[in-house]
Amino acid sequence: YLPDLDPARLELVEIWRGLRPCTPDGLPFLGRSRRYGNLTVAAGHAMIGLSLGPISGEIVSRLVVGEEPGFDLELLRPERFG
């Protein structure tokens, strides 16, 4: 709460917009590529990327060092659409 803030006196400095990459089913791509063994994917988080970023990073780090991710990633596999 900013009681002294007067929106009429604010100056617009910059407008920025970015893409929100989404998958057809709304779930992110997360896991190792079956086609390319050295590729680990974490993408398509759409509007929940900030929320899912920490756990996605944890999962990717586990996969990269050869550990189990802690749960089944089958629903999130990168190749699920073809």
JSON list of C-alpha atoms in Angstrom, two decimals:
[
{"chain": "A", "resi": 1, "resn": "TYR", "atom": "CA", "xyz": [0.00, 0.00, 0.00]},
{"chain": "A", "resi": 2, "resn": "LEU", "atom": "CA", "xyz": [1.47, 3.29, -1.14]},
{"chain": "A", "resi": 3, "resn": "PRO", "atom": "CA", "xyz": [-0.82, 6.11, 0.04]},
{"chain": "A", "resi": 4, "resn": "ASP", "atom": "CA", "xyz": [1.34, 8.85, -1.51]},
{"chain": "A", "resi": 5, "resn": "LEU", "atom": "CA", "xyz": [1.49, 7.25, -4.96]},
{"chain": "A", "resi": 6, "resn": "ASP", "atom": "CA", "xyz": [-0.32, 9.32, -7.57]},
{"chain": "A", "resi": 7, "resn": "PRO", "atom": "CA", "xyz": [-0.75, 7.29, -10.79]},
{"chain": "A", "resi": 8, "resn": "ALA", "atom": "CA", "xyz": [-1.45, 10.47, -12.75]},
{"chain": "A", "resi": 9, "resn": "ARG", "atom": "CA", "xyz": [2.12, 11.65, -12.05]},
{"chain": "A", "resi": 10, "resn": "LEU", "atom": "CA", "xyz": [3.82, 8.45, -13.21]},
{"chain": "A", "resi": 11, "resn": "GLU", "atom": "CA", "xyz": [5.84, 8.47, -16.42]},
{"chain": "A", "resi": 12, "resn": "LEU", "atom": "CA", "xyz": [5.70, 5.49, -18.76]},
{"chain": "A", "resi": 13, "resn": "VAL", "atom": "CA", "xyz": [9.32, 4.51, -19.34]},
{"chain": "A", "resi": 14, "resn": "GLU", "atom": "CA", "xyz": [9.06, 1.27, -21.27]},
{"chain": "A", "resi": 15, "resn": "ILE", "atom": "CA", "xyz": [6.56, -1.34, -22.45]},
{"chain": "A", "resi": 16, "resn": "TRP", "atom": "CA", "xyz": [7.84, -4.88, -22.70]},
{"chain": "A", "resi": 17, "resn": "ARG", "atom": "CA", "xyz": [6.16, -8.08, -23.76]},
{"chain": "A", "resi": 18, "resn": "GLY", "atom": "CA", "xyz": [7.39, -11.57, -24.32]},
{"chain": "A", "resi": 19, "resn": "LEU", "atom": "CA", "xyz": [6.22, -14.90, -25.61]},
{"chain": "A", "resi": 20, "resn": "ARG", "atom": "CA", "xyz": [4.72, -17.53, -23.35]},
{"chain": "A", "resi": 21, "resn": "PRO", "atom": "CA", "xyz": [5.56, -20.80, -25.07]},
{"chain": "A", "resi": 22, "resn": "CYS", "atom": "CA", "xyz": [2.73, -23.26, -24.50]},
{"chain": "A", "resi": 23, "resn": "THR", "atom": "CA", "xyz": [2.27, -26.90, -25.40]},
{"chain": "A", "resi": 24, "resn": "PRO", "atom": "CA", "xyz": [-1.00, -28.24, -26.87]},
{"chain": "A", "resi": 25, "resn": "ASP", "atom": "CA", "xyz": [-1.92, -29.95, -23.58]},
{"chain": "A", "resi": 26, "resn": "GLY", "atom": "CA", "xyz": [-0.77, -27.10, -21.33]},
{"chain": "A", "resi": 27, "resn": "LEU", "atom": "CA", "xyz": [1.91, -29.19, -19.62]},
{"chain": "A", "resi": 28, "resn": "PRO", "atom": "CA", "xyz": [5.59, -28.31, -19.95]},
{"chain": "A", "resi": 29, "resn": "PHE", "atom": "CA", "xyz": [8.17, -30.42, -21.74]},
{"chain": "A", "resi": 30, "resn": "LEU", "atom": "CA", "xyz": [10.45, -31.78, -19.04]},
{"chain": "A", "resi": 31, "resn": "GLY", "atom": "CA", "xyz": [12.97, -34.58, -19.31]},
{"chain": "A", "resi": 32, "resn": "ARG", "atom": "CA", "xyz": [15.69, -36.13, -21.41]},
{"chain": "A", "resi": 33, "resn": "SER", "atom": "CA", "xyz": [15.23, -36.39, -25.14]},
{"chain": "A", "resi": 34, "resn": "ARG", "atom": "CA", "xyz": [14.88, -39.97, -26.32]},
{"chain": "A", "resi": 35, "resn": "ARG", "atom": "CA", "xyz": [16.29, -39.01, -29.70]},
{"chain": "A", "resi": 36, "resn": "TYR", "atom": "CA", "xyz": [19.31, -37.04, -28.50]},
{"chain": "A", "resi": 37, "resn": "GLY", "atom": "CA", "xyz": [20.90, -38.56, -25.41]},
{"chain": "A", "resi": 38, "resn": "ASN", "atom": "CA", "xyz": [22.75, -35.40, -24.42]},
{"chain": "A", "resi": 39, "resn": "LEU", "atom": "CA", "xyz": [19.69, -33.12, -24.56]},
{"chain": "A", "resi": 40, "resn": "THR", "atom": "CA", "xyz": [17.64, -32.33, -21.46]},
{"chain": "A", "resi": 41, "resn": "VAL", "atom": "CA", "xyz": [14.54, -30.20, -22.03]},
{"chain": "A", "resi": 42, "resn": "ALA", "atom": "CA", "xyz": [12.66, -27.83, -19.72]},
{"chain": "A", "resi": 43, "resn": "ALA", "atom": "CA", "xyz": [10.36, -25.69, -21.86]},
{"chain": "A", "resi": 44, "resn": "GLY", "atom": "CA", "xyz": [6.75, -24.75, -22.54]},
{"chain": "A", "resi": 45, "resn": "HIS", "atom": "CA", "xyz": [5.90, -23.68, -19.00]},
{"chain": "A", "resi": 46, "resn": "ALA", "atom": "CA", "xyz": [3.66, -20.86, -20.33]},
{"chain": "A", "resi": 47, "resn": "MET", "atom": "CA", "xyz": [2.26, -18.54, -17.67]},
{"chain": "A", "resi": 48, "resn": "ILE", "atom": "CA", "xyz": [3.42, -20.74, -14.78]},
{"chain": "A", "resi": 49, "resn": "GLY", "atom": "CA", "xyz": [7.13, -20.71, -15.64]},
{"chain": "A", "resi": 50, "resn": "LEU", "atom": "CA", "xyz": [8.04, -18.58, -12.66]},
{"chain": "A", "resi": 51, "resn": "SER", "atom": "CA", "xyz": [6.20, -20.94, -10.33]},
{"chain": "A", "resi": 52, "resn": "LEU", "atom": "CA", "xyz": [7.56, -24.13, -11.90]},
{"chain": "A", "resi": 53, "resn": "GLY", "atom": "CA", "xyz": [11.09, -22.81, -12.48]},
{"chain": "A", "resi": 54, "resn": "PRO", "atom": "CA", "xyz": [12.58, -23.97, -9.17]},
{"chain": "A", "resi": 55, "resn": "ILE", "atom": "CA", "xyz": [11.28, -27.55, -9.36]},
{"chain": "A", "resi": 56, "resn": "SER", "atom": "CA", "xyz": [12.06, -27.76, -13.08]},
{"chain": "A", "resi": 57, "resn": "GLY", "atom": "CA", "xyz": [15.63, -26.68, -12.33]},
{"chain": "A", "resi": 58, "resn": "GLU", "atom": "CA", "xyz": [15.88, -29.29, -9.59]},
{"chain": "A", "resi": 59, "resn": "ILE", "atom": "CA", "xyz": [14.64, -32.03, -11.92]},
{"chain": "A", "resi": 60, "resn": "VAL", "atom": "CA", "xyz": [16.96, -31.00, -14.74]},
{"chain": "A", "resi": 61, "resn": "SER", "atom": "CA", "xyz": [19.95, -30.90, -12.40]},
{"chain": "A", "resi": 62, "resn": "ARG", "atom": "CA", "xyz": [19.15, -34.41, -11.17]},
{"chain": "A", "resi": 63, "resn": "LEU", "atom": "CA", "xyz": [18.80, -35.73, -14.71]},
{"chain": "A", "resi": 64, "resn": "VAL", "atom": "CA", "xyz": [22.05, -34.13, -15.86]},
{"chain": "A", "resi": 65, "resn": "VAL", "atom": "CA", "xyz": [24.07, -35.77, -13.07]},
{"chain": "A", "resi": 66, "resn": "GLY", "atom": "CA", "xyz": [22.39, -39.15, -13.63]},
{"chain": "A", "resi": 67, "resn": "GLU", "atom": "CA", "xyz": [20.07, -39.19, -10.61]},
{"chain": "A", "resi": 68, "resn": "GLU", "atom": "CA", "xyz": [16.41, -40.17, -10.59]},
{"chain": "A", "resi": 69, "resn": "PRO", "atom": "CA", "xyz": [14.11, -37.12, -10.79]},
{"chain": "A", "resi": 70, "resn": "GLY", "atom": "CA", "xyz": [12.00, -38.24, -7.85]},
{"chain": "A", "resi": 71, "resn": "PHE", "atom": "CA", "xyz": [8.78, -38.90, -9.76]},
{"chain": "A", "resi": 72, "resn": "ASP", "atom": "CA", "xyz": [7.50, -40.16, -13.11]},
{"chain": "A", "resi": 73, "resn": "LEU", "atom": "CA", "xyz": [8.08, -37.69, -15.95]},
{"chain": "A", "resi": 74, "resn": "GLU", "atom": "CA", "xyz": [6.24, -39.72, -18.61]},
{"chain": "A", "resi": 75, "resn": "LEU", "atom": "CA", "xyz": [3.39, -37.19, -18.95]},
{"chain": "A", "resi": 76, "resn": "LEU", "atom": "CA", "xyz": [5.95, -34.42, -19.52]},
{"chain": "A", "resi": 77, "resn": "ARG", "atom": "CA", "xyz": [8.29, -36.19, -21.97]},
{"chain": "A", "resi": 78, "resn": "PRO", "atom": "CA", "xyz": [9.57, -33.87, -24.71]},
{"chain": "A", "resi": 79, "resn": "GLU", "atom": "CA", "xyz": [8.56, -36.18, -27.62]},
{"chain": "A", "resi": 80, "resn": "ARG", "atom": "CA", "xyz": [4.95, -36.73, -26.59]},
{"chain": "A", "resi": 81, "resn": "PHE", "atom": "CA", "xyz": [3.55, -34.92, -29.65]},
{"chain": "A", "resi": 82, "resn": "GLY", "atom": "CA", "xyz": [5.60, -36.59, -32.30]}
]
